[in-house]
Coordinates of C-alpha atoms in Angstrom, one line a residue:
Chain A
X1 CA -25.4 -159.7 -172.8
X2 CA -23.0 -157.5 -171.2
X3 CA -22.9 -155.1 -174.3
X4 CA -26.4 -154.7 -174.2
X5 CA -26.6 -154.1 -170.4
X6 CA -24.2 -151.0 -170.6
X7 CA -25.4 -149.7 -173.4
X8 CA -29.0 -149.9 -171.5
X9 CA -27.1 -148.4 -168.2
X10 CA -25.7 -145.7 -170.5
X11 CA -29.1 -144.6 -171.9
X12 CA -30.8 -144.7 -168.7
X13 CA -27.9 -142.5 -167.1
X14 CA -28.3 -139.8 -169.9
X15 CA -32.0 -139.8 -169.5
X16 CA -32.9 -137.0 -167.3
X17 CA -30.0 -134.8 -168.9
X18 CA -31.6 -135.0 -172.1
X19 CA -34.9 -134.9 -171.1
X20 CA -33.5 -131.5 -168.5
X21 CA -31.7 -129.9 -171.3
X22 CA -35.2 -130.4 -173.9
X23 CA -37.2 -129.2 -171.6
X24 CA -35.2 -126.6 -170.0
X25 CA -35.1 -125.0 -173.7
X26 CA -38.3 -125.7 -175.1
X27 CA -40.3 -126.2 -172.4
X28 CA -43.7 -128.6 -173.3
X29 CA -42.7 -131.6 -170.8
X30 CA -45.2 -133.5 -172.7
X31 CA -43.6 -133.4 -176.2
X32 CA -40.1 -133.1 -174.8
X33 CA -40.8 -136.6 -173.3
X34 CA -42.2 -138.2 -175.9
X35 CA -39.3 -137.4 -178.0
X36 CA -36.5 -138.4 -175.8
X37 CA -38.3 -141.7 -175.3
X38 CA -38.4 -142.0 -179.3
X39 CA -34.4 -141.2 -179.4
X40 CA -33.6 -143.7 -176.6
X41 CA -35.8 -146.3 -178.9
X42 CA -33.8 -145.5 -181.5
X43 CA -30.7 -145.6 -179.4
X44 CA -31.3 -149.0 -178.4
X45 CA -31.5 -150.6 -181.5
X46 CA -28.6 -148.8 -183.6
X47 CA -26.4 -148.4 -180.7
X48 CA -25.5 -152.1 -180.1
X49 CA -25.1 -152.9 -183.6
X50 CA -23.2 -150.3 -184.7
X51 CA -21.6 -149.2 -181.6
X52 CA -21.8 -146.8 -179.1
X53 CA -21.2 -142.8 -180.9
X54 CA -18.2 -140.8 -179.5
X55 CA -20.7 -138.2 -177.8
X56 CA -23.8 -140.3 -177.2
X57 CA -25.3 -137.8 -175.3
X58 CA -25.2 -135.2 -178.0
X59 CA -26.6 -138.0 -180.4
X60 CA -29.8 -138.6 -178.4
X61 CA -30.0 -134.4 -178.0
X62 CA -29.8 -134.6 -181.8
X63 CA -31.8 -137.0 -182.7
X64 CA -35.2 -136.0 -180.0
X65 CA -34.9 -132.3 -181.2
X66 CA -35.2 -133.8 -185.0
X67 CA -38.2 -135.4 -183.4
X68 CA -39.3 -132.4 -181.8
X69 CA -38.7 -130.2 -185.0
X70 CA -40.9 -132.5 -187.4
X71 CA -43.9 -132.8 -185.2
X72 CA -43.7 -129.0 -184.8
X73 CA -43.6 -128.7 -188.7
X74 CA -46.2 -131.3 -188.9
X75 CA -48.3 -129.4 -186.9
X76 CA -47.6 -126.3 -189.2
X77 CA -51.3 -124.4 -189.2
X78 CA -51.2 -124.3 -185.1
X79 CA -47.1 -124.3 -184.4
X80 CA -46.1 -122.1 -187.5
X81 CA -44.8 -119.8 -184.4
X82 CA -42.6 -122.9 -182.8
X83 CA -41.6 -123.9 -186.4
X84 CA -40.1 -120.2 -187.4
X85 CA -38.2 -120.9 -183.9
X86 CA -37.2 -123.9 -184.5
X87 CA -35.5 -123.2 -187.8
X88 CA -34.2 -119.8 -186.6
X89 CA -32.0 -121.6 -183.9
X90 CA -30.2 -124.5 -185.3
X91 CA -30.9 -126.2 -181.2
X92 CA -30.1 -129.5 -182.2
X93 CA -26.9 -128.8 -183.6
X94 CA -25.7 -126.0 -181.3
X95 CA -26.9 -128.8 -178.5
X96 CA -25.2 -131.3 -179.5
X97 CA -22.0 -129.2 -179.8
X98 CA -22.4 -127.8 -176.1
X99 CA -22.7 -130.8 -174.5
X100 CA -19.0 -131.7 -173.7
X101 CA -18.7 -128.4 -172.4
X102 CA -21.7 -127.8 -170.1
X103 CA -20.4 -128.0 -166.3
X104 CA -22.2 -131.4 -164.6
X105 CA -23.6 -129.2 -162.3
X106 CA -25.8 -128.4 -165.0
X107 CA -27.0 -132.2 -165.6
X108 CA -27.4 -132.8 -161.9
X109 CA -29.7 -129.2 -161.4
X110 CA -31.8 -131.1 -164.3
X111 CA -32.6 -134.2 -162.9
X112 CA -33.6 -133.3 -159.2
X113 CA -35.8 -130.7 -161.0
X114 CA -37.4 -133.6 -163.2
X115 CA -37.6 -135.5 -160.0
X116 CA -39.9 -132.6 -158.4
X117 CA -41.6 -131.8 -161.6
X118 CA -42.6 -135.8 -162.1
X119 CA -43.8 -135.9 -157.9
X120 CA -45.7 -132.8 -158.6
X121 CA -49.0 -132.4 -156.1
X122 CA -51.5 -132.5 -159.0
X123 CA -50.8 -136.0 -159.8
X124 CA -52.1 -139.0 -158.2
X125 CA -49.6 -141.6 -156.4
X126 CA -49.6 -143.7 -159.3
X127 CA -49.2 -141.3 -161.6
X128 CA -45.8 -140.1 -159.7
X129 CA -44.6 -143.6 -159.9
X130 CA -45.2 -143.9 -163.8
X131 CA -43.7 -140.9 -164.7
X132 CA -40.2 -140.9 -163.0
X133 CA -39.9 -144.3 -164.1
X134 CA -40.0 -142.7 -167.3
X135 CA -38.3 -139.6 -167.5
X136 CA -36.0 -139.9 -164.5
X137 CA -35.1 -143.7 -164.9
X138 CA -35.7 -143.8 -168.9
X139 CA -38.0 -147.2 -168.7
X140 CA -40.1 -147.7 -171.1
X141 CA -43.8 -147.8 -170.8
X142 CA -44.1 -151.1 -171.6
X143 CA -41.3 -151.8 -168.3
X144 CA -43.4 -150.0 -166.7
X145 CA -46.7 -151.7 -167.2
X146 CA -44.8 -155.0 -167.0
X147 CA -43.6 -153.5 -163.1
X148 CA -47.3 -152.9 -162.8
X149 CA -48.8 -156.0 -164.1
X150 CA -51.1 -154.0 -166.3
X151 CA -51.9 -153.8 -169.9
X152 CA -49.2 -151.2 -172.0
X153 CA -52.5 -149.6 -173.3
X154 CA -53.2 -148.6 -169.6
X155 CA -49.9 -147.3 -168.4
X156 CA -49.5 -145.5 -172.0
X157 CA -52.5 -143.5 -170.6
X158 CA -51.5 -142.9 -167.4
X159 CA -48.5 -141.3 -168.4
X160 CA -49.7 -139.3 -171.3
X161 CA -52.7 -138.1 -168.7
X162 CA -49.9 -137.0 -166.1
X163 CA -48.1 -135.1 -168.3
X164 CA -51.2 -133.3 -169.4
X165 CA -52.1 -133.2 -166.1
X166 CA -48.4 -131.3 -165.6
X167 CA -48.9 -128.8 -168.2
X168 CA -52.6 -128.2 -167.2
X169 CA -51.3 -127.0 -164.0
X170 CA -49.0 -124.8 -165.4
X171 CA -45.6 -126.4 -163.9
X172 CA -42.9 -125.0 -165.3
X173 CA -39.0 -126.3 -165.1
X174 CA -37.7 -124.4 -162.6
X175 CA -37.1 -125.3 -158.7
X176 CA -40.1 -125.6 -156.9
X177 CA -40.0 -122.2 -154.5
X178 CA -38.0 -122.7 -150.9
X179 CA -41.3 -122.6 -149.3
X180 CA -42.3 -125.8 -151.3
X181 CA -39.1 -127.7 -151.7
X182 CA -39.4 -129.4 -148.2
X183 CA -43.2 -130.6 -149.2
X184 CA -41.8 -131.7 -152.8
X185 CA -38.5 -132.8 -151.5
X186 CA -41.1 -135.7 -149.2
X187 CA -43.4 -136.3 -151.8
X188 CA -40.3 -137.3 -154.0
X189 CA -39.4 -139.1 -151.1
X190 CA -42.4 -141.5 -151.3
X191 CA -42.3 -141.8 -154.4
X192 CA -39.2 -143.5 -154.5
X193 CA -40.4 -145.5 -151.6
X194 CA -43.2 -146.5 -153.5
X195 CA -41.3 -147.7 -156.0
X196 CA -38.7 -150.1 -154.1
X197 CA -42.0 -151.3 -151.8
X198 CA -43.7 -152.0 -155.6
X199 CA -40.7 -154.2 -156.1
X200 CA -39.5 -155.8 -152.7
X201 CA -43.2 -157.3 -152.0
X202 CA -43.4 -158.7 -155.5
X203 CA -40.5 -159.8 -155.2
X204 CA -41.8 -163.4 -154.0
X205 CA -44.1 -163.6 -157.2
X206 CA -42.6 -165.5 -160.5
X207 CA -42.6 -162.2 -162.1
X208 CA -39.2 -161.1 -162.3
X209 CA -39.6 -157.5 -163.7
X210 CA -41.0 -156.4 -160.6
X211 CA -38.2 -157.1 -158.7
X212 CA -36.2 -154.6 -160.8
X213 CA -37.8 -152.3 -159.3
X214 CA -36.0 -152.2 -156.1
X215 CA -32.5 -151.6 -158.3
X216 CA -34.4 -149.1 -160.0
X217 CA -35.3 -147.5 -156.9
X218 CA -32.2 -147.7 -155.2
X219 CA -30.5 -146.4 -158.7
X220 CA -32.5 -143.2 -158.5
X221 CA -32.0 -143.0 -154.4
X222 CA -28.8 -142.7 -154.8
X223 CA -28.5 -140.2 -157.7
X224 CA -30.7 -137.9 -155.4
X225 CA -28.2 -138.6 -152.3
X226 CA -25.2 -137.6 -154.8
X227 CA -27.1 -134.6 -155.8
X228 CA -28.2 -133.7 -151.9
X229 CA -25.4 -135.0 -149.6
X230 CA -26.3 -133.1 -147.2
X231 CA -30.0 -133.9 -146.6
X232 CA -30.3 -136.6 -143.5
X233 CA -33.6 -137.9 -145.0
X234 CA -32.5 -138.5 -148.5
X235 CA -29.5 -140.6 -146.8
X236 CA -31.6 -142.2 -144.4
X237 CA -34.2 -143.3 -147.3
X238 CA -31.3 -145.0 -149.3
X239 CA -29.8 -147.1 -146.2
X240 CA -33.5 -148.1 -144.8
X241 CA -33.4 -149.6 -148.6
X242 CA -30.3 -151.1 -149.0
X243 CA -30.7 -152.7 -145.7
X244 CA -34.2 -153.6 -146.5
X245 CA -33.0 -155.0 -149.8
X246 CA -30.1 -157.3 -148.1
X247 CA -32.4 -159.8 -147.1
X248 CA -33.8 -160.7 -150.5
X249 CA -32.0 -163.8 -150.7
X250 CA -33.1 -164.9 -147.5
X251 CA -37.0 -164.0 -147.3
X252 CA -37.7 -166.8 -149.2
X253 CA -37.7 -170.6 -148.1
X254 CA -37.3 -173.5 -151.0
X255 CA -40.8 -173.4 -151.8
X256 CA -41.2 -169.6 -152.3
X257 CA -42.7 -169.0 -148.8
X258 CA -41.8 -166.2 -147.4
X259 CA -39.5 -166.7 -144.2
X260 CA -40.1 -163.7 -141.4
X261 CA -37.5 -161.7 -140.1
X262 CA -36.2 -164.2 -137.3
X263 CA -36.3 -166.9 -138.9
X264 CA -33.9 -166.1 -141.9
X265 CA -30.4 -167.3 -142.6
X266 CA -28.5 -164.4 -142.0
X267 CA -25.3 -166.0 -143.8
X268 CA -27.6 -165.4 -146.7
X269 CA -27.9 -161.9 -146.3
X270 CA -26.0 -159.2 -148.3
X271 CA -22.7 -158.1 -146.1
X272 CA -21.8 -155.4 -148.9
X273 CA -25.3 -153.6 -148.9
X274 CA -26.0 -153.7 -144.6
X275 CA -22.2 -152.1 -144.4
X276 CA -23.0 -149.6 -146.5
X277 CA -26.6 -148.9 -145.0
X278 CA -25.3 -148.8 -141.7
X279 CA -22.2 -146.5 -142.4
X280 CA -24.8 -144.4 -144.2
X281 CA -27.6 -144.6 -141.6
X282 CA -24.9 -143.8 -138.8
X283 CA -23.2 -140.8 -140.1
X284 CA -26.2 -139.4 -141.3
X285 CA -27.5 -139.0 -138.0
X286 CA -24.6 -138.0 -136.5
X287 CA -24.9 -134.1 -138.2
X288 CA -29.1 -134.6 -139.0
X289 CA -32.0 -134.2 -136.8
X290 CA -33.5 -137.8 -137.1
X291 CA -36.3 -137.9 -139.4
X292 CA -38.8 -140.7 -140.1
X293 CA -36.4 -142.6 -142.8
X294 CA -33.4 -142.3 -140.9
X295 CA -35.0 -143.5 -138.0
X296 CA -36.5 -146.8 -140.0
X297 CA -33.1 -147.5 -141.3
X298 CA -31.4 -147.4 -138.2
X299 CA -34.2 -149.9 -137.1
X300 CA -33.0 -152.0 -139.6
X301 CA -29.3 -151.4 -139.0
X302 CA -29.7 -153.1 -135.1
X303 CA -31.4 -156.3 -136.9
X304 CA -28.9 -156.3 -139.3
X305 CA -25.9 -156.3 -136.6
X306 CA -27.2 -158.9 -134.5
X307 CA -25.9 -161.9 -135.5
X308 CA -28.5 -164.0 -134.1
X309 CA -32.5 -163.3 -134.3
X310 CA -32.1 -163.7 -130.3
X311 CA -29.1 -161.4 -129.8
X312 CA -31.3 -158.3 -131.3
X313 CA -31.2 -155.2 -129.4
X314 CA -34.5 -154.9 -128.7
X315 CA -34.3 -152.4 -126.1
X316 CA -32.6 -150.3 -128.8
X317 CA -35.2 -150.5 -131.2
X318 CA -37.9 -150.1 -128.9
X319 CA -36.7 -146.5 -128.4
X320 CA -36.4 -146.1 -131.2
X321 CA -39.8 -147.2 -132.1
X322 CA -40.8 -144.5 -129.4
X323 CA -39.1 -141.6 -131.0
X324 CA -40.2 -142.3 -134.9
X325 CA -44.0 -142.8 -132.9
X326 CA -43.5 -139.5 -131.6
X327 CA -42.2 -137.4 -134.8
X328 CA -44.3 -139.3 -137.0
X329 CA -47.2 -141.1 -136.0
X330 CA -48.9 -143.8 -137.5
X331 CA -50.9 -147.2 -136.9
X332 CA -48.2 -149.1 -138.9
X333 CA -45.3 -147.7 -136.6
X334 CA -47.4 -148.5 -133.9
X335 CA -48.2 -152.3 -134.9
X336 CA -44.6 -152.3 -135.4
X337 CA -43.8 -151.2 -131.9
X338 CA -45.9 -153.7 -130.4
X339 CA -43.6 -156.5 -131.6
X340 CA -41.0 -154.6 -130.5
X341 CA -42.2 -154.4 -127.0
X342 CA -43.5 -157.3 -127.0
X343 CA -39.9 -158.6 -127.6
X344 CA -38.8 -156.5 -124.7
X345 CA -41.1 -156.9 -122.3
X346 CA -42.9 -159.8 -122.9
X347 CA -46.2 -160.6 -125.2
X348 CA -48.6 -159.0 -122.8
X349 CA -47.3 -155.4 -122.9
X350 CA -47.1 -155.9 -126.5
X351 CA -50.6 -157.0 -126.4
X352 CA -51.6 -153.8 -124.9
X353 CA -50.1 -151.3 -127.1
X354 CA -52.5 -153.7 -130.1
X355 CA -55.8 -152.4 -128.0
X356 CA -55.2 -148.5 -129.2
X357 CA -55.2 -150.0 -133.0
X358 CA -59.1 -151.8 -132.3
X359 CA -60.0 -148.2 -132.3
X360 CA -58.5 -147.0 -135.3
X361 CA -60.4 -146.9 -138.1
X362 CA -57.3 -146.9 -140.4
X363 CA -56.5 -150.2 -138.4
X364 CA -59.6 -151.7 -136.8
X365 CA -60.2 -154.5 -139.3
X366 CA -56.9 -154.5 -141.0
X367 CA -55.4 -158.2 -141.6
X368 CA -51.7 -157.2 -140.1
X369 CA -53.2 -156.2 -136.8
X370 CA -54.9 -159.5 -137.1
X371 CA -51.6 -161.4 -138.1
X372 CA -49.5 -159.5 -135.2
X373 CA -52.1 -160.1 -132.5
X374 CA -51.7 -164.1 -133.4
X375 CA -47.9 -164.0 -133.1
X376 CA -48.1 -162.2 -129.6
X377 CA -50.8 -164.8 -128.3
X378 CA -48.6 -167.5 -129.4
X379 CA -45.7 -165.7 -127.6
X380 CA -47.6 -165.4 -124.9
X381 CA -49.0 -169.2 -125.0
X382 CA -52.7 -169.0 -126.0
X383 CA -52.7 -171.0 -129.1
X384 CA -57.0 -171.0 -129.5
X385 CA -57.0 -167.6 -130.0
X386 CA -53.7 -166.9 -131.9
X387 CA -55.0 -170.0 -134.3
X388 CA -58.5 -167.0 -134.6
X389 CA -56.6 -164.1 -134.8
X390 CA -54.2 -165.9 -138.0
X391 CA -56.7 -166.9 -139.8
X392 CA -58.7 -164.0 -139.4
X393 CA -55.8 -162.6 -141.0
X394 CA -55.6 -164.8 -143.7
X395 CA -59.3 -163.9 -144.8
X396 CA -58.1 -160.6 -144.8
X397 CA -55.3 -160.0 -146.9
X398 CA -55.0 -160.0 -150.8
X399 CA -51.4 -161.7 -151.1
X400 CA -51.2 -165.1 -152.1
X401 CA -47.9 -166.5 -150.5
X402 CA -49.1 -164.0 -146.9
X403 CA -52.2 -166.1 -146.8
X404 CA -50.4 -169.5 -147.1
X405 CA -47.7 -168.1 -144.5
X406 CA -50.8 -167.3 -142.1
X407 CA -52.9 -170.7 -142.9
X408 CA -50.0 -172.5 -142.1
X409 CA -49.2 -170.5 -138.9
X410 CA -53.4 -171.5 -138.2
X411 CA -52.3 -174.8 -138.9
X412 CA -49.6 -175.2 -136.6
X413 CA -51.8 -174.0 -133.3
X414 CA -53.4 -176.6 -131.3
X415 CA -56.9 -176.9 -133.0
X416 CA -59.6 -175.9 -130.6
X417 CA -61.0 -178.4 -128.3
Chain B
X1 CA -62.8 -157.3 -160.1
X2 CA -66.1 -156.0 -160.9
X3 CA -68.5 -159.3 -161.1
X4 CA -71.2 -158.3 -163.4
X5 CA -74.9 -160.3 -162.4
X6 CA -77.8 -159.6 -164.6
X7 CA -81.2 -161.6 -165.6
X8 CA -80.5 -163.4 -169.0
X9 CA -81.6 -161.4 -171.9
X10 CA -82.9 -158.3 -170.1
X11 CA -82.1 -156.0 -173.1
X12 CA -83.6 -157.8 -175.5
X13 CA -87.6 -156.4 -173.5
X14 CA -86.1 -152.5 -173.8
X15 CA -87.1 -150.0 -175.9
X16 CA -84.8 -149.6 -178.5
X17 CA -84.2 -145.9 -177.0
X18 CA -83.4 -147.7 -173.5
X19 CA -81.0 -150.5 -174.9
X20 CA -79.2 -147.9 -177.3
X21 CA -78.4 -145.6 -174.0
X22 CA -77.4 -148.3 -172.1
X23 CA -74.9 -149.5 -174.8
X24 CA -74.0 -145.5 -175.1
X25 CA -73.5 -145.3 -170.9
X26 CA -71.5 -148.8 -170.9
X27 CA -69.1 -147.1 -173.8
X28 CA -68.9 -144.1 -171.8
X29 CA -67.7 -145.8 -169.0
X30 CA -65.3 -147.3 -170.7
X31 CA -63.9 -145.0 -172.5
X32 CA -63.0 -143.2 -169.3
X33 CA -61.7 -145.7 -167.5
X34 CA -59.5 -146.5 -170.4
X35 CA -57.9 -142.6 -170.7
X36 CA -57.8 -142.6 -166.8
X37 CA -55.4 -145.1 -167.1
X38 CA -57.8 -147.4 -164.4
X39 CA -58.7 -150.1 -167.1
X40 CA -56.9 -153.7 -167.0
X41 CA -59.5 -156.2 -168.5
X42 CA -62.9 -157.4 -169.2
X43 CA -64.9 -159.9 -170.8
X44 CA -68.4 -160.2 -171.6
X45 CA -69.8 -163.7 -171.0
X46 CA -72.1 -165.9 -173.6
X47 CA -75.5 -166.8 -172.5
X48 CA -76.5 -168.9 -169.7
X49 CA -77.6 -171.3 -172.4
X50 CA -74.2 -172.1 -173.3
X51 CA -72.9 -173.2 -169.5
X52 CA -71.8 -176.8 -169.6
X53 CA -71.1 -177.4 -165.8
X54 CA -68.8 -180.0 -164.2
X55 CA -69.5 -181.9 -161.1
X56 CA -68.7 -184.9 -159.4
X57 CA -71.7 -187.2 -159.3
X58 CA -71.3 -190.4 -157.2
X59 CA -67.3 -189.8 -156.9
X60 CA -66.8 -188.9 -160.8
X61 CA -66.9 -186.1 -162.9
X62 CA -70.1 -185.6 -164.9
X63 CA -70.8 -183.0 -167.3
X64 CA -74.5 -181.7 -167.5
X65 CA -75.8 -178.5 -169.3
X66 CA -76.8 -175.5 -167.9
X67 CA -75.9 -172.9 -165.2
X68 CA -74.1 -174.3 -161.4
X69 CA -76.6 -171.4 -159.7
X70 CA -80.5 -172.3 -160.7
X71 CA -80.8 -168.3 -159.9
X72 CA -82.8 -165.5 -162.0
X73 CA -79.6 -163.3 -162.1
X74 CA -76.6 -165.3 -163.7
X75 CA -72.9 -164.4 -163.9
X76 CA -72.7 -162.0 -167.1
X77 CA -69.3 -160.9 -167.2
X78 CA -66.3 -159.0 -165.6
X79 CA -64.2 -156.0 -165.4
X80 CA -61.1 -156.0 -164.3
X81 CA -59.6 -152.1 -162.4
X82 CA -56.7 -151.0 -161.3
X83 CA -57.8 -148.2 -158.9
X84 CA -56.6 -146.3 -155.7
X85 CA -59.6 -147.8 -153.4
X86 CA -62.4 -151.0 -153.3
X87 CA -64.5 -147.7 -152.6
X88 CA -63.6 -146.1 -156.0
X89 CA -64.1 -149.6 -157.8
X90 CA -67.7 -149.7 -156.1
X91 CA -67.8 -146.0 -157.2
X92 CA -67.5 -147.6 -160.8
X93 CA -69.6 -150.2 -160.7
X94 CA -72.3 -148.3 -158.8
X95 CA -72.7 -146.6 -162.5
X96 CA -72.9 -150.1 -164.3
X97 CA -76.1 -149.4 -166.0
X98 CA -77.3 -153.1 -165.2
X99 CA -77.8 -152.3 -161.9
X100 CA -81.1 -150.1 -162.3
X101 CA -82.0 -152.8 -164.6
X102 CA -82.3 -154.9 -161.4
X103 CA -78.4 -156.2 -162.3
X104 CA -76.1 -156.8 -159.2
X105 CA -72.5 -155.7 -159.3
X106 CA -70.1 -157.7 -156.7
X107 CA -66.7 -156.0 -156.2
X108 CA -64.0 -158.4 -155.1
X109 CA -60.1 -157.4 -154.6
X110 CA -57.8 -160.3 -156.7
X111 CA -55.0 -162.0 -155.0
X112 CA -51.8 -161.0 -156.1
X113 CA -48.5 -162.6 -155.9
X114 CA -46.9 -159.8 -153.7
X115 CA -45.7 -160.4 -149.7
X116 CA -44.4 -158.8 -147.2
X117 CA -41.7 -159.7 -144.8
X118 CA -43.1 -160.9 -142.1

C-alpha cells in the first residue's frame, strides 16, 4: 500500500536523527537503540491508522525518551543517578519542541557519526552489517535476519553483542579523530559494499527480502554522498552500485539462470540508473585522485556504454584494470584483468596473467579461478580441458544456480575422447 | 553444517560423572554460540533403531528397516553455523565432546541460493 510504504520511508528517514539526537544527549548507544527501535514499532502501527502527527519526528523523540525514562526508573537501585537526571530535564519535551528548529546540519553531522560509530574496528564484519541496518537504515531485526537467512534469535544477538561490544570499547558519539576518519571513512565504505553484494548475489534466490538489500544499500550510499560531496570514493562507491544494479533485470534468463555479462539483453538494462552512474563516475574523477571504487565503477561505465557485448572498450578497461592492480592489489582484480586481457589480446595472454593466481594461496584452489580458466580455454579452443577446469569449478563453489551455470558450461564442451 | 557421527548409545556405558559433563560441555557450547550470534539450527537425531531406509530393489522402491551405512558410527545429528570461516566451524566442532568419545564431526559448507554475475 502506498500509505504504508511512505509512512515506512518516513520512519526510516528519521531514524539516525533520532537515534543521533538520543544518543548525542544521553549517551548509552545500547539503550538509546533499543528505544528508538521500540518508538519506530510503535510508529508503525498507530501511524497508518491514525495518521501521520504534524511533527513526527518530535513524536518518536518523545515517545523513545518515555522509553528511556521508564527503564531508567525501573532500574531505580543502580540508575537512581540517571533517574534524578532524567526528571530534572524535562528532554523529551524540550526535544520534541527543538526539533523544528535544529539547523539539518545538525541531522546530517548525526548520521555519518552513527555510520562510523556502527563500522567501528571492534566489531566483526557482520556485526557492522547488522548494526547499520539497524540504526542507520531503521530495519528491524527481524528484516534483518530475514536479509541474512538466519533465525531472529540469532541476529537479536548479534546486535545486542555489538552494541555491548561498542560500549565496552568505550566509543563515544563524537567524530572519529582526523587521523582515523580516512580508516573509518573505508571501513564504512565496505560495509555498505557488503551490504548491496549481500543483496545483488541473492538476488537470483526466491527470497525476495534479500534483494532489498541493494535499495537499502544504495539508500544509505547516497545519504553519505549528500553528506560528503566532495569525497571521490564515496561517489565512486554509489555509481559502481547503481551501475552494478542496472542489470538486475537482465542477469537472469527465464529459468532463473544467471546470464553472464555478454550475454545479457542490454535493452533490459536500467537507462536511468547507468546515466546517473556514469555522470557520477565521470565527474567524480574529473577533481578526485582515482581510488579503488571509482576506478570499479568506471569499469562498469565502459560496459555499460557499449551497446553491444562486442563493441566493449576493452583496451579501456584493460588500463584500467592495470591502474586499480597497481593502487590496490588483489587476486580478484587480477582474475578480473585476465578476462580483460584476454579480451584484448587474445585467450593466451589472458591465460598467462591466471599462472600468478596458482601461486596464491588466497587463490590457488579457488572455484572462480577455476571457472575463468575454463572460459579462456574455450576462447582459446581447447574444449577437454575448459570441460576440467568448469567442472572443477562447479565442485568448488557453494551457489546453487553458479554450479548449474558451470555444469551446463561442462556440458556444452566436447566430452573427452 | 556440522555432521555429528557417533557409535549408538555411547553415553549410556559412562559414568554418570562423564555423561553429566558431557551434557554440561554440549550446553556450554551452545550457549555460546547462541549469544555470539553464530547459532542457526540443529537437531538431534533418534536412534539408529528407528531408520526405515528406502531403496530401489529390482527397479522399485522397497522399504526395509535399519540404517543405509552398516557402520559402527551412525549419523547422530547436526548443527547448523553461521560463521566467518569453514576453519572456525571446524574450530567448533573440534570441541564437540563426541569426538574424544571416538565420535567423528564432518564439516560441510550448505549451498545457498546466491550467484554472482558471471
Amino acid at each position: 500500500m502506498t500509505g504504508d510504504r511512505t509512512v515506512e520511508d518516513l520512519l526510516r528517514a528519521l531514524t539516525p536523527q533520532v537515534l543521533g539526537l538520543l544518543v548525542r544527549r544521553h549517551g548509552q548507544f545500547d539503550r538509546c537503540e533499543d528505544a528508538v527501535q521500540e518508538a519506530l514499532l510503535a510508529a508503525a502501527t498507530q501511524w497508518p491508522e491514525q495518521g501521520v502527527p504534524d511533527n513526527p519526528r518530535g513524536w518518536l523523540l518523545t515517545v523513545a525518551t518515555r522509553r528511556l525514562t521508564d527503564e531508567w526508573r525501573s532500574d531505580s537501585a543502580r540508575r537512581t543517578r540517571e533517574v534524578a537526571v532524567a526528571l530534572r530535564e524535562p528532554a523529551y519535551a524540550a526535544m520534541a519542541r527543538a526539533a523544528d528548529s535544529e539547523p539539518a546540519v545538525a541531522d546530517s553531522d548525526d548520521t555519518l557519526t552513527l555510520l562510523f560509530l556502527c563500522c567501528h574496528p571492534a566489531l566483526a564484519g557482520s556485526a557492522q552489517v547488522a548494526l547499520t541496518l539497524r540504526a542507520v537504515g531503521g530495519l528491524s531485526t527481524a528484516q534483518i535476519a530475514r536479509a541474512h537467512l538466519v533465525p531472529e534469535a540469532t541476529m537479536s544477538q548479534r546486535i545486542r553483542r555489538a552494541k555491548q561490544r561498542i560500549e565496552a570499547a568505550g566509543a563515544r558519539f563524537t567524530m572519529p579523530a582526523p587521523g582515523e576518519r580516512d580508516e573509518r571513512l573505508r571501513t564504512v565504505l565496505r560495509v555498505l559494499y557488503l551490504i548491496f553484494n549481500e543483496g545483488y548475489t541473492a538476488s537470483s534466490g526466491p527470497d525476495l527480502h534479500r534483494a532489498e538489500l541493494t535499495g537499502e544499500a544504495i539508500r544509505l550510499a547516497r545519504i553519505l554522498h549528500g553528506l560528503l560531496p566532495d569525497d571521490g570514493e564515496v561517489a565512486g562507491l554509489l555509481a559502481l552500485m547503481l551501475l552494478t544494479d542496472a542489470h538486475r533485470a537482465a542477469r537472469l534468463g527465464p529459468d532463473g539462470e544467471l546470464v553472464p555479462l555478454a550475454e545479457q539483453d542490454r535493452t533490459r538494462w536500467d537507462a536511468t540508473a547507468i546515466a546517473e552512474g556514469v555522470t557520477l563516475i565521470t565527474e567524480a574523477l574529473t577533481w578526485s585522485p582515482p581510488g579503488p571504487y571509482q576506478l570499479q565503477a568506471a569499469i562498469a561505465a565502459v560496459h555499460a556504454e557499449a551497446p553491444t557485448a562486442a563493441e566493449t572498450d576493452w583496451r579501456q578497461i584493460v588500463a584500467l584494470y592495470r591502474l586499480l592492480a597497481r593502487i590496490a592489489p588483489n587476486p580478484m582484480v587480477t582474475l578480473n584483468q585476465s578476462v580483460a586481457v584476454a579480451m584484448a589480446d587474445g585467450p593466451r595472454a589472458g591465460l598467462a596473467l591466471l599462472t600468478q593466481l596458482d601461486a596464491d594461496e588466497r587463490t590457488a584452489g579457488h572455484h572462480r579461478l577455476a571457472a575463468v580458466r575454463g572460459h579462456l580455454l574455450e576462447m582459446a579452443g581447447e574444449p577437454g580441458a575448459a570441460r576440467d577446469a568448469y567442472l572443477a569449478a562447479a565442485r568448488g563453489t557453494t551457489s546453487l544456480p553458479e554450479q548449474r551455470y558451470l555444469e551446463l558450461k561442462a556440458a556444452r564442451m566436447t566430452p573427452p575422447r | 553444517m556440522l555432521l555429528i557421527w557417533n557409535r549408538p548409545g555411547f553415553t549410556e556405558e559412562l559414568s554418570e560423572e562423564d555423561r553429566t559433563a558431557l551434557f554440561g560441555e554440549v550446553d556450554e557450547i551452545m550457549k555460546e554460540l547462541a549469544e555470539s550470534g553464530e547459532w542457526v539450527a540443529g537437531q538431534a537425531l533418534a536412534d539408529p533403531s528407528q531408520t526405515l531406509t528406502v531403496r530401489a530393489v529390482g527397479g522399485k522402491p522397497e522399504i526395509v528397516d535399519g540404517p543405509f551405512m552398516e557402520s559402527k558410527e551412525q549419523f547422530a545429528g547436526y548443527l547448523t553455523v553461521d560463521c566467518d570461516s569453514p576453519q572456525r566451524a571446524a574450530e567448533i566442532a573440534a570441541r564437540w565432546p563426541d569426538v574424544r568419545f571416538g565420535g567423528v564431526m564432518e564439516v560441510r559448507p550448505i549451498m545457498d541460493e546466491a550467484g554472482t554475475e558471471m
